[in-house]
Amino acid sequence: MIRIPNLSAPPDNANLSDIQKAIYNEKVVSPTTYEYDSWDALVFELKMREAIIRAASDLNSGQASFASFKKSRCNEAYWERQENGAFLLKKGVSPSAAVRDIFLNGSAYAFECATAIIIVLYKAVLDVIGDEKFDKLFADLYLYSWNYDRDLKLITDHTGAESFGGDILYFKNPEVNPEWIEWQGENAVKMGPDLYYGHGVGIESGTYIIEKLNKLRVPGATKSAYLMDDVTHPDFAYLHKIATSADPLAVVASSRIKAKAGQVVAKIGSLTGIYNWYA
């Protein structure tokens, strides 16, 4: 269910898009309580989730190739390729223009699925908050893996939480063939019920992705690939503050992430994790 304290009247969801309504309705009927400071904060999250889905669809439709970190490539007019395969924004380049170039000139790019996730998330944020705030907030873009991101204030729930459109999930391949180590798993954007975008795989069902990963296991493997319980998304409350603030650089990450009974919240740098607590 959705809870918005001090809401004086039932919200009018007539202006929500079809994608936003679908996610909203999933949360309304959920046995889990999702609390928001305001209706505007909830609508912002829905807009962000839709933007993530659309960015993933656009990246999938583009010409960017899949490649391991070792073989990654980028448009050197916007990015400096690092030894680890990451892309660092060149000095003097507009962050918004550099992100858009990946979608406009995809043939100049090749990257791993983890980098694709970061690209999708940045493009979604750009589409929602606009160029001016994006350029101020993300002046030192570094595209590598969402596990290393410093700017999006990512939150990962390790407790087996529900997932919704726009969440980031992971298909793990525990017995991957070392010759195909880049397929040890697939980072994926949830596009809808049992529909996921994974760079190098496309937009497919969970069954299809698992079957593909299983073809890349060591000979004689007995452990199937599987969808992990971890659910990752940006700190939507933080990004909402960015969107509504006159000075995005003055905004701090959300501090209202509360652990439920039997859980604990831990922060490591800019990443937040929610874990089950076992005594």
PDB file of C-alpha atoms in Angstrom:
ATOM      1  CA  MET A   1       0.000   0.000   0.000  1.00  0.00           C
ATOM      2  CA  ILE A   2       0.969   3.651  -0.371  1.00  0.00           C
ATOM      3  CA  ARG A   3       0.957   5.994   2.599  1.00  0.00           C
ATOM      4  CA  ILE A   4       1.248   9.775   2.344  1.00  0.00           C
ATOM      5  CA  PRO A   5       0.906  11.473   5.752  1.00  0.00           C
ATOM      6  CA  ASN A   6      -1.305  14.576   5.949  1.00  0.00           C
ATOM      7  CA  LEU A   7      -2.810  14.022   2.505  1.00  0.00           C
ATOM      8  CA  SER A   8      -6.086  15.931   2.737  1.00  0.00           C
ATOM      9  CA  ALA A   9      -7.846  14.268  -0.185  1.00  0.00           C
ATOM     10  CA  PRO A  10      -7.495  11.140  -2.322  1.00  0.00           C
ATOM     11  CA  PRO A  11      -4.859  11.732  -5.014  1.00  0.00           C
ATOM     12  CA  ASP A  12      -5.911  12.340  -8.593  1.00  0.00           C
ATOM     13  CA  ASN A  13      -3.914   9.924 -10.725  1.00  0.00           C
ATOM     14  CA  ALA A  14      -5.674  10.797 -13.987  1.00  0.00           C
ATOM     15  CA  ASN A  15      -2.587  12.622 -15.249  1.00  0.00           C
ATOM     16  CA  LEU A  16      -0.277   9.642 -14.794  1.00  0.00           C
ATOM     17  CA  SER A  17       0.970   7.905 -17.936  1.00  0.00           C
ATOM     18  CA  ASP A  18       0.093   4.262 -18.539  1.00  0.00           C
ATOM     19  CA  ILE A  19       3.518   3.131 -17.307  1.00  0.00           C
ATOM     20  CA  GLN A  20       3.237   5.311 -14.202  1.00  0.00           C
ATOM     21  CA  LYS A  21      -0.284   4.047 -13.459  1.00  0.00           C
ATOM     22  CA  ALA A  22       0.838   0.434 -13.753  1.00  0.00           C
ATOM     23  CA  ILE A  23       3.635   0.947 -11.207  1.00  0.00           C
ATOM     24  CA  TYR A  24       1.366   3.028  -8.966  1.00  0.00           C
ATOM     25  CA  ASN A  25      -1.310   0.306  -8.968  1.00  0.00           C
ATOM     26  CA  GLU A  26       1.268  -2.375  -8.140  1.00  0.00           C
ATOM     27  CA  LYS A  27       2.313  -0.383  -5.080  1.00  0.00           C
ATOM     28  CA  VAL A  28      -1.268   0.335  -4.037  1.00  0.00           C
ATOM     29  CA  VAL A  29      -2.148  -3.368  -3.826  1.00  0.00           C
ATOM     30  CA  SER A  30       1.187  -4.425  -2.297  1.00  0.00           C
ATOM     31  CA  PRO A  31       1.174  -5.788   1.261  1.00  0.00           C
ATOM     32  CA  THR A  32       4.281  -3.659   1.867  1.00  0.00           C
ATOM     33  CA  THR A  33       3.763  -0.043   2.934  1.00  0.00           C
ATOM     34  CA  TYR A  34       5.522   2.558   0.787  1.00  0.00           C
ATOM     35  CA  GLU A  35       5.596   5.944   2.485  1.00  0.00           C
ATOM     36  CA  TYR A  36       6.139   9.289   0.755  1.00  0.00           C
ATOM     37  CA  ASP A  37       6.442  12.818   2.075  1.00  0.00           C
ATOM     38  CA  SER A  38       3.975  14.111  -0.490  1.00  0.00           C
ATOM     39  CA  TRP A  39       1.996  13.209  -3.593  1.00  0.00           C
ATOM     40  CA  ASP A  40       4.554  15.181  -5.629  1.00  0.00           C
ATOM     41  CA  ALA A  41       7.350  12.987  -4.258  1.00  0.00           C
ATOM     42  CA  LEU A  42       5.485   9.851  -5.333  1.00  0.00           C
ATOM     43  CA  VAL A  43       4.761  11.260  -8.791  1.00  0.00           C
ATOM     44  CA  PHE A  44       8.436  12.170  -9.163  1.00  0.00           C
ATOM     45  CA  GLU A  45       9.459   8.585  -8.419  1.00  0.00           C
ATOM     46  CA  LEU A  46       6.945   7.317 -10.985  1.00  0.00           C
ATOM     47  CA  LYS A  47       8.355   9.747 -13.565  1.00  0.00           C
ATOM     48  CA  MET A  48      11.880   8.581 -12.784  1.00  0.00           C
ATOM     49  CA  ARG A  49      10.913   4.934 -13.091  1.00  0.00           C
ATOM     50  CA  GLU A  50       9.275   5.574 -16.457  1.00  0.00           C
ATOM     51  CA  ALA A  51      12.332   7.538 -17.607  1.00  0.00           C
ATOM     52  CA  ILE A  52      14.588   4.608 -16.647  1.00  0.00           C
ATOM     53  CA  ILE A  53      12.401   2.219 -18.649  1.00  0.00           C
ATOM     54  CA  ARG A  54      12.382   4.537 -21.676  1.00  0.00           C
ATOM     55  CA  ALA A  55      16.150   5.111 -21.496  1.00  0.00           C
ATOM     56  CA  ALA A  56      16.719   1.343 -21.397  1.00  0.00           C
ATOM     57  CA  SER A  57      14.441   0.904 -24.417  1.00  0.00           C
ATOM     58  CA  ASP A  58      16.290   3.662 -26.293  1.00  0.00           C
ATOM     59  CA  LEU A  59      19.703   2.176 -25.499  1.00  0.00           C
ATOM     60  CA  ASN A  60      18.461  -1.196 -26.676  1.00  0.00           C
ATOM     61  CA  SER A  61      17.270   0.366 -29.953  1.00  0.00           C
ATOM     62  CA  GLY A  62      20.587   2.130 -30.526  1.00  0.00           C
ATOM     63  CA  GLN A  63      23.797   0.857 -32.062  1.00  0.00           C
ATOM     64  CA  ALA A  64      26.014   0.599 -28.986  1.00  0.00           C
ATOM     65  CA  SER A  65      27.695  -2.809 -28.868  1.00  0.00           C
ATOM     66  CA  PHE A  66      28.347  -5.205 -26.016  1.00  0.00           C
ATOM     67  CA  ALA A  67      32.001  -5.606 -25.039  1.00  0.00           C
ATOM     68  CA  SER A  68      33.998  -6.648 -21.997  1.00  0.00           C
ATOM     69  CA  PHE A  69      35.678  -3.911 -19.965  1.00  0.00           C
ATOM     70  CA  LYS A  70      38.953  -4.876 -21.645  1.00  0.00           C
ATOM     71  CA  LYS A  71      37.518  -4.181 -25.103  1.00  0.00           C
ATOM     72  CA  SER A  72      35.265  -1.219 -24.334  1.00  0.00           C
ATOM     73  CA  ARG A  73      35.341   1.857 -26.568  1.00  0.00           C
ATOM     74  CA  CYS A  74      33.811   5.321 -26.585  1.00  0.00           C
ATOM     75  CA  ASN A  75      33.579   8.539 -28.567  1.00  0.00           C
ATOM     76  CA  GLU A  76      36.839  10.268 -27.679  1.00  0.00           C
ATOM     77  CA  ALA A  77      35.325  13.682 -28.448  1.00  0.00           C
ATOM     78  CA  TYR A  78      33.398  13.336 -25.177  1.00  0.00           C
ATOM     79  CA  TRP A  79      35.097  10.664 -23.082  1.00  0.00           C
ATOM     80  CA  GLU A  80      38.534   9.426 -22.048  1.00  0.00           C
ATOM     81  CA  ARG A  81      38.727   5.650 -21.910  1.00  0.00           C
ATOM     82  CA  GLN A  82      40.425   4.423 -18.722  1.00  0.00           C
ATOM     83  CA  GLU A  83      42.664   1.350 -18.383  1.00  0.00           C
ATOM     84  CA  ASN A  84      39.900  -0.508 -16.534  1.00  0.00           C
ATOM     85  CA  GLY A  85      37.475   0.082 -19.421  1.00  0.00           C
ATOM     86  CA  ALA A  86      35.592   2.947 -17.765  1.00  0.00           C
ATOM     87  CA  PHE A  87      34.738   6.220 -19.485  1.00  0.00           C
ATOM     88  CA  LEU A  88      35.726   9.528 -17.841  1.00  0.00           C
ATOM     89  CA  LEU A  89      34.116  12.762 -19.035  1.00  0.00           C
ATOM     90  CA  LYS A  90      36.630  14.964 -20.838  1.00  0.00           C
ATOM     91  CA  LYS A  91      37.289  18.352 -19.309  1.00  0.00           C
ATOM     92  CA  GLY A  92      35.285  21.165 -20.857  1.00  0.00           C
ATOM     93  CA  VAL A  93      32.618  18.797 -22.170  1.00  0.00           C
ATOM     94  CA  SER A  94      28.952  19.171 -21.218  1.00  0.00           C
ATOM     95  CA  PRO A  95      27.843  16.117 -19.192  1.00  0.00           C
ATOM     96  CA  SER A  96      24.366  16.218 -20.739  1.00  0.00           C
ATOM     97  CA  ALA A  97      25.780  16.338 -24.285  1.00  0.00           C
ATOM     98  CA  ALA A  98      28.165  13.476 -23.523  1.00  0.00           C
ATOM     99  CA  VAL A  99      25.384  11.235 -22.212  1.00  0.00           C
ATOM    100  CA  ARG A 100      23.129  12.034 -25.173  1.00  0.00           C
ATOM    101  CA  ASP A 101      25.955  11.198 -27.575  1.00  0.00           C
ATOM    102  CA  ILE A 102      25.849   7.568 -26.440  1.00  0.00           C
ATOM    103  CA  PHE A 103      22.250   7.383 -27.639  1.00  0.00           C
ATOM    104  CA  LEU A 104      22.797   9.464 -30.793  1.00  0.00           C
ATOM    105  CA  ASN A 105      26.108   7.919 -31.929  1.00  0.00           C
ATOM    106  CA  GLY A 106      25.890   4.444 -30.459  1.00  0.00           C
ATOM    107  CA  SER A 107      28.146   2.876 -33.090  1.00  0.00           C
ATOM    108  CA  ALA A 108      31.101   4.694 -31.475  1.00  0.00           C
ATOM    109  CA  TYR A 109      30.523   2.837 -28.206  1.00  0.00           C
ATOM    110  CA  ALA A 110      30.947  -0.661 -26.806  1.00  0.00           C
ATOM    111  CA  PHE A 111      30.611  -1.506 -23.120  1.00  0.00           C
ATOM    112  CA  GLU A 112      29.665  -4.115 -20.547  1.00  0.00           C
ATOM    113  CA  CYS A 113      26.178  -4.581 -19.076  1.00  0.00           C
ATOM    114  CA  ALA A 114      27.137  -2.916 -15.787  1.00  0.00           C
ATOM    115  CA  THR A 115      28.210   0.235 -17.637  1.00  0.00           C
ATOM    116  CA  ALA A 116      24.976   0.122 -19.612  1.00  0.00           C
ATOM    117  CA  ILE A 117      22.997   0.301 -16.372  1.00  0.00           C
ATOM    118  CA  ILE A 118      24.826   3.452 -15.264  1.00  0.00           C
ATOM    119  CA  ILE A 119      24.283   5.023 -18.687  1.00  0.00           C
ATOM    120  CA  VAL A 120      20.556   4.267 -18.508  1.00  0.00           C
ATOM    121  CA  LEU A 121      20.261   5.753 -15.029  1.00  0.00           C
ATOM    122  CA  TYR A 122      22.103   8.945 -15.951  1.00  0.00           C
ATOM    123  CA  LYS A 123      20.011   9.388 -19.103  1.00  0.00           C
ATOM    124  CA  ALA A 124      16.818   8.981 -17.063  1.00  0.00           C
ATOM    125  CA  VAL A 125      17.952  11.575 -14.524  1.00  0.00           C
ATOM    126  CA  LEU A 126      18.904  13.943 -17.349  1.00  0.00           C
ATOM    127  CA  ASP A 127      15.496  13.561 -18.991  1.00  0.00           C
ATOM    128  CA  VAL A 128      13.695  14.328 -15.725  1.00  0.00           C
ATOM    129  CA  ILE A 129      15.735  17.150 -14.161  1.00  0.00           C
ATOM    130  CA  GLY A 130      16.980  18.844 -17.345  1.00  0.00           C
ATOM    131  CA  ASP A 131      20.356  19.901 -18.725  1.00  0.00           C
ATOM    132  CA  GLU A 132      21.158  22.803 -16.397  1.00  0.00           C
ATOM    133  CA  LYS A 133      20.848  20.920 -13.125  1.00  0.00           C
ATOM    134  CA  PHE A 134      22.327  17.755 -14.606  1.00  0.00           C
ATOM    135  CA  ASP A 135      25.444  19.579 -15.784  1.00  0.00           C
ATOM    136  CA  LYS A 136      25.936  21.169 -12.363  1.00  0.00           C
ATOM    137  CA  LEU A 137      25.383  17.963 -10.449  1.00  0.00           C
ATOM    138  CA  PHE A 138      27.341  15.525 -12.620  1.00  0.00           C
ATOM    139  CA  ALA A 139      30.312  17.588 -13.771  1.00  0.00           C
ATOM    140  CA  ASP A 140      32.769  14.682 -13.295  1.00  0.00           C
ATOM    141  CA  LEU A 141      30.915  11.779 -14.880  1.00  0.00           C
ATOM    142  CA  TYR A 142      32.615   8.394 -14.624  1.00  0.00           C
ATOM    143  CA  LEU A 143      30.891   5.515 -16.385  1.00  0.00           C
ATOM    144  CA  TYR A 144      31.946   2.118 -15.135  1.00  0.00           C
ATOM    145  CA  SER A 145      29.721   0.000 -12.911  1.00  0.00           C
ATOM    146  CA  TRP A 146      26.815   0.919 -10.698  1.00  0.00           C
ATOM    147  CA  ASN A 147      28.743  -0.660  -7.815  1.00  0.00           C
ATOM    148  CA  TYR A 148      31.271   2.164  -8.123  1.00  0.00           C
ATOM    149  CA  ASP A 149      28.907   5.063  -8.789  1.00  0.00           C
ATOM    150  CA  ARG A 150      29.352   8.106  -6.531  1.00  0.00           C
ATOM    151  CA  ASP A 151      26.610  10.413  -7.754  1.00  0.00           C
ATOM    152  CA  LEU A 152      23.260   8.631  -7.951  1.00  0.00           C
ATOM    153  CA  LYS A 153      23.164   7.645  -4.257  1.00  0.00           C
ATOM    154  CA  LEU A 154      22.072   4.133  -5.178  1.00  0.00           C
ATOM    155  CA  ILE A 155      20.088   2.035  -2.710  1.00  0.00           C
ATOM    156  CA  THR A 156      20.203  -1.768  -2.812  1.00  0.00           C
ATOM    157  CA  ASP A 157      17.690  -3.811  -0.865  1.00  0.00           C
ATOM    158  CA  HIS A 158      19.137  -7.247  -0.052  1.00  0.00           C
ATOM    159  CA  THR A 159      16.070  -8.477   1.865  1.00  0.00           C
ATOM    160  CA  GLY A 160      14.057 -10.029  -0.953  1.00  0.00           C
ATOM    161  CA  ALA A 161      11.964  -6.913  -1.504  1.00  0.00           C
ATOM    162  CA  GLU A 162       9.450  -6.446  -4.298  1.00  0.00           C
ATOM    163  CA  SER A 163      10.708  -4.969  -7.543  1.00  0.00           C
ATOM    164  CA  PHE A 164       8.958  -2.550  -9.858  1.00  0.00           C
ATOM    165  CA  GLY A 165       9.495  -1.115 -13.306  1.00  0.00           C
ATOM    166  CA  GLY A 166      12.729   0.887 -13.366  1.00  0.00           C
ATOM    167  CA  ASP A 167      14.474  -1.176 -10.686  1.00  0.00           C
ATOM    168  CA  ILE A 168      17.891  -2.721 -11.353  1.00  0.00           C
ATOM    169  CA  LEU A 169      18.176  -6.479 -10.856  1.00  0.00           C
ATOM    170  CA  TYR A 170      20.886  -9.070 -11.396  1.00  0.00           C
ATOM    171  CA  PHE A 171      20.833 -12.510 -12.998  1.00  0.00           C
ATOM    172  CA  LYS A 172      23.742 -14.490 -11.553  1.00  0.00           C
ATOM    173  CA  ASN A 173      25.517 -17.291 -13.422  1.00  0.00           C
ATOM    174  CA  PRO A 174      27.391 -19.162 -10.658  1.00  0.00           C
ATOM    175  CA  GLU A 175      29.124 -21.703 -12.925  1.00  0.00           C
ATOM    176  CA  VAL A 176      30.097 -19.481 -15.814  1.00  0.00           C
ATOM    177  CA  ASN A 177      32.761 -20.730 -18.190  1.00  0.00           C
ATOM    178  CA  PRO A 178      35.939 -18.716 -17.432  1.00  0.00           C
ATOM    179  CA  GLU A 179      36.382 -18.237 -21.170  1.00  0.00           C
ATOM    180  CA  TRP A 180      33.163 -16.202 -21.082  1.00  0.00           C
ATOM    181  CA  ILE A 181      33.682 -14.524 -17.722  1.00  0.00           C
ATOM    182  CA  GLU A 182      31.806 -11.388 -18.847  1.00  0.00           C
ATOM    183  CA  TRP A 183      28.677 -13.575 -18.721  1.00  0.00           C
ATOM    184  CA  GLN A 184      29.053 -14.372 -15.016  1.00  0.00           C
ATOM    185  CA  GLY A 185      25.818 -12.440 -14.684  1.00  0.00           C
ATOM    186  CA  GLU A 186      23.540  -9.943 -16.349  1.00  0.00           C
ATOM    187  CA  ASN A 187      22.632  -6.560 -14.908  1.00  0.00           C
ATOM    188  CA  ALA A 188      19.086  -5.790 -15.968  1.00  0.00           C
ATOM    189  CA  VAL A 189      16.462  -3.056 -15.848  1.00  0.00           C
ATOM    190  CA  LYS A 190      12.999  -4.289 -14.975  1.00  0.00           C
ATOM    191  CA  MET A 191      10.783  -3.124 -17.834  1.00  0.00           C
ATOM    192  CA  GLY A 192       7.529  -4.700 -16.625  1.00  0.00           C
ATOM    193  CA  PRO A 193       6.165  -7.997 -15.305  1.00  0.00           C
ATOM    194  CA  ASP A 194       8.767 -10.628 -16.303  1.00  0.00           C
ATOM    195  CA  LEU A 195      10.368  -8.332 -18.858  1.00  0.00           C
ATOM    196  CA  TYR A 196      13.965  -7.101 -18.512  1.00  0.00           C
ATOM    197  CA  TYR A 197      16.530  -5.123 -20.475  1.00  0.00           C
ATOM    198  CA  GLY A 198      20.088  -6.408 -20.373  1.00  0.00           C
ATOM    199  CA  HIS A 199      22.827  -4.958 -22.584  1.00  0.00           C
ATOM    200  CA  GLY A 200      23.972  -7.682 -24.959  1.00  0.00           C
ATOM    201  CA  VAL A 201      20.748  -9.625 -24.395  1.00  0.00           C
ATOM    202  CA  GLY A 202      18.026  -7.169 -25.313  1.00  0.00           C
ATOM    203  CA  ILE A 203      14.562  -6.855 -23.802  1.00  0.00           C
ATOM    204  CA  GLU A 204      13.545 -10.377 -22.875  1.00  0.00           C
ATOM    205  CA  SER A 205      11.797 -12.513 -20.283  1.00  0.00           C
ATOM    206  CA  GLY A 206      13.598 -13.783 -17.215  1.00  0.00           C
ATOM    207  CA  THR A 207      13.391 -17.317 -18.605  1.00  0.00           C
ATOM    208  CA  TYR A 208      15.153 -16.283 -21.813  1.00  0.00           C
ATOM    209  CA  ILE A 209      17.977 -14.531 -19.949  1.00  0.00           C
ATOM    210  CA  ILE A 210      18.524 -17.534 -17.677  1.00  0.00           C
ATOM    211  CA  GLU A 211      18.571 -19.890 -20.667  1.00  0.00           C
ATOM    212  CA  LYS A 212      21.145 -17.703 -22.411  1.00  0.00           C
ATOM    213  CA  LEU A 213      23.399 -17.587 -19.342  1.00  0.00           C
ATOM    214  CA  ASN A 214      23.081 -21.345 -18.885  1.00  0.00           C
ATOM    215  CA  LYS A 215      24.542 -21.864 -22.363  1.00  0.00           C
ATOM    216  CA  LEU A 216      27.707 -20.110 -21.166  1.00  0.00           C
ATOM    217  CA  ARG A 217      28.483 -22.341 -18.185  1.00  0.00           C
ATOM    218  CA  VAL A 218      31.410 -24.692 -17.713  1.00  0.00           C
ATOM    219  CA  PRO A 219      30.950 -28.169 -19.206  1.00  0.00           C
ATOM    220  CA  GLY A 220      29.072 -30.395 -16.773  1.00  0.00           C
ATOM    221  CA  ALA A 221      27.655 -27.458 -14.805  1.00  0.00           C
ATOM    222  CA  THR A 222      24.730 -28.320 -12.537  1.00  0.00           C
ATOM    223  CA  LYS A 223      23.839 -24.916 -11.068  1.00  0.00           C
ATOM    224  CA  SER A 224      21.455 -22.860 -13.149  1.00  0.00           C
ATOM    225  CA  ALA A 225      21.675 -19.113 -13.534  1.00  0.00           C
ATOM    226  CA  TYR A 226      19.036 -17.359 -11.453  1.00  0.00           C
ATOM    227  CA  LEU A 227      17.544 -13.965 -10.648  1.00  0.00           C
ATOM    228  CA  MET A 228      18.933 -12.649  -7.368  1.00  0.00           C
ATOM    229  CA  ASP A 229      16.722 -11.040  -4.727  1.00  0.00           C
ATOM    230  CA  ASP A 230      18.734  -7.788  -4.644  1.00  0.00           C
ATOM    231  CA  VAL A 231      16.822  -4.722  -5.882  1.00  0.00           C
ATOM    232  CA  THR A 232      18.674  -1.491  -6.696  1.00  0.00           C
ATOM    233  CA  HIS A 233      17.397   1.976  -7.555  1.00  0.00           C
ATOM    234  CA  PRO A 234      18.539   5.598  -7.215  1.00  0.00           C
ATOM    235  CA  ASP A 235      17.621   7.544  -4.095  1.00  0.00           C
ATOM    236  CA  PHE A 236      14.412   8.971  -5.537  1.00  0.00           C
ATOM    237  CA  ALA A 237      13.833  11.228  -2.527  1.00  0.00           C
ATOM    238  CA  TYR A 238      17.276  12.775  -3.039  1.00  0.00           C
ATOM    239  CA  LEU A 239      16.683  13.288  -6.756  1.00  0.00           C
ATOM    240  CA  HIS A 240      13.288  14.849  -6.012  1.00  0.00           C
ATOM    241  CA  LYS A 241      15.052  17.400  -3.834  1.00  0.00           C
ATOM    242  CA  ILE A 242      17.454  18.061  -6.707  1.00  0.00           C
ATOM    243  CA  ALA A 243      14.577  18.618  -9.103  1.00  0.00           C
ATOM    244  CA  THR A 244      12.838  21.088  -6.796  1.00  0.00           C
ATOM    245  CA  SER A 245      15.922  22.898  -5.470  1.00  0.00           C
ATOM    246  CA  ALA A 246      17.321  26.167  -6.808  1.00  0.00           C
ATOM    247  CA  ASP A 247      20.819  24.906  -5.997  1.00  0.00           C
ATOM    248  CA  PRO A 248      21.290  21.189  -6.723  1.00  0.00           C
ATOM    249  CA  LEU A 249      24.813  21.252  -5.276  1.00  0.00           C
ATOM    250  CA  ALA A 250      23.422  22.139  -1.847  1.00  0.00           C
ATOM    251  CA  VAL A 251      21.182  19.070  -1.645  1.00  0.00           C
ATOM    252  CA  VAL A 252      22.243  16.137   0.506  1.00  0.00           C
ATOM    253  CA  ALA A 253      21.151  12.548   0.052  1.00  0.00           C
ATOM    254  CA  SER A 254      17.991  11.344   1.724  1.00  0.00           C
ATOM    255  CA  SER A 255      18.411  10.354   5.353  1.00  0.00           C
ATOM    256  CA  ARG A 256      14.892   8.956   5.886  1.00  0.00           C
ATOM    257  CA  ILE A 257      15.661   5.399   4.753  1.00  0.00           C
ATOM    258  CA  LYS A 258      14.401   3.425   7.714  1.00  0.00           C
ATOM    259  CA  ALA A 259      14.994  -0.198   8.469  1.00  0.00           C
ATOM    260  CA  LYS A 260      11.921  -2.324   9.085  1.00  0.00           C
ATOM    261  CA  ALA A 261      11.773  -4.774  11.952  1.00  0.00           C
ATOM    262  CA  GLY A 262      14.565  -7.321  11.591  1.00  0.00           C
ATOM    263  CA  GLN A 263      16.491  -5.184   9.117  1.00  0.00           C
ATOM    264  CA  VAL A 264      19.473  -2.835   9.207  1.00  0.00           C
ATOM    265  CA  VAL A 265      20.508   0.030   6.923  1.00  0.00           C
ATOM    266  CA  ALA A 266      24.228   0.403   6.161  1.00  0.00           C
ATOM    267  CA  LYS A 267      26.020   3.098   4.176  1.00  0.00           C
ATOM    268  CA  ILE A 268      29.321   2.557   2.388  1.00  0.00           C
ATOM    269  CA  GLY A 269      30.412   5.779   0.737  1.00  0.00           C
ATOM    270  CA  SER A 270      27.526   6.948  -1.428  1.00  0.00           C
ATOM    271  CA  LEU A 271      25.909   3.491  -1.590  1.00  0.00           C
ATOM    272  CA  THR A 272      23.166   2.408   0.797  1.00  0.00           C
ATOM    273  CA  GLY A 273      22.312  -1.209   1.561  1.00  0.00           C
ATOM    274  CA  ILE A 274      19.315  -2.672   3.369  1.00  0.00           C
ATOM    275  CA  TYR A 275      19.940  -6.067   4.977  1.00  0.00           C
ATOM    276  CA  ASN A 276      18.115  -8.621   7.063  1.00  0.00           C
ATOM    277  CA  TRP A 277      19.453  -8.692  10.611  1.00  0.00           C
ATOM    278  CA  TYR A 278      20.134 -12.101  12.053  1.00  0.00           C
ATOM    279  CA  ALA A 279      20.828 -12.267  15.772  1.00  0.00           C
TER     280      ALA A 279
END
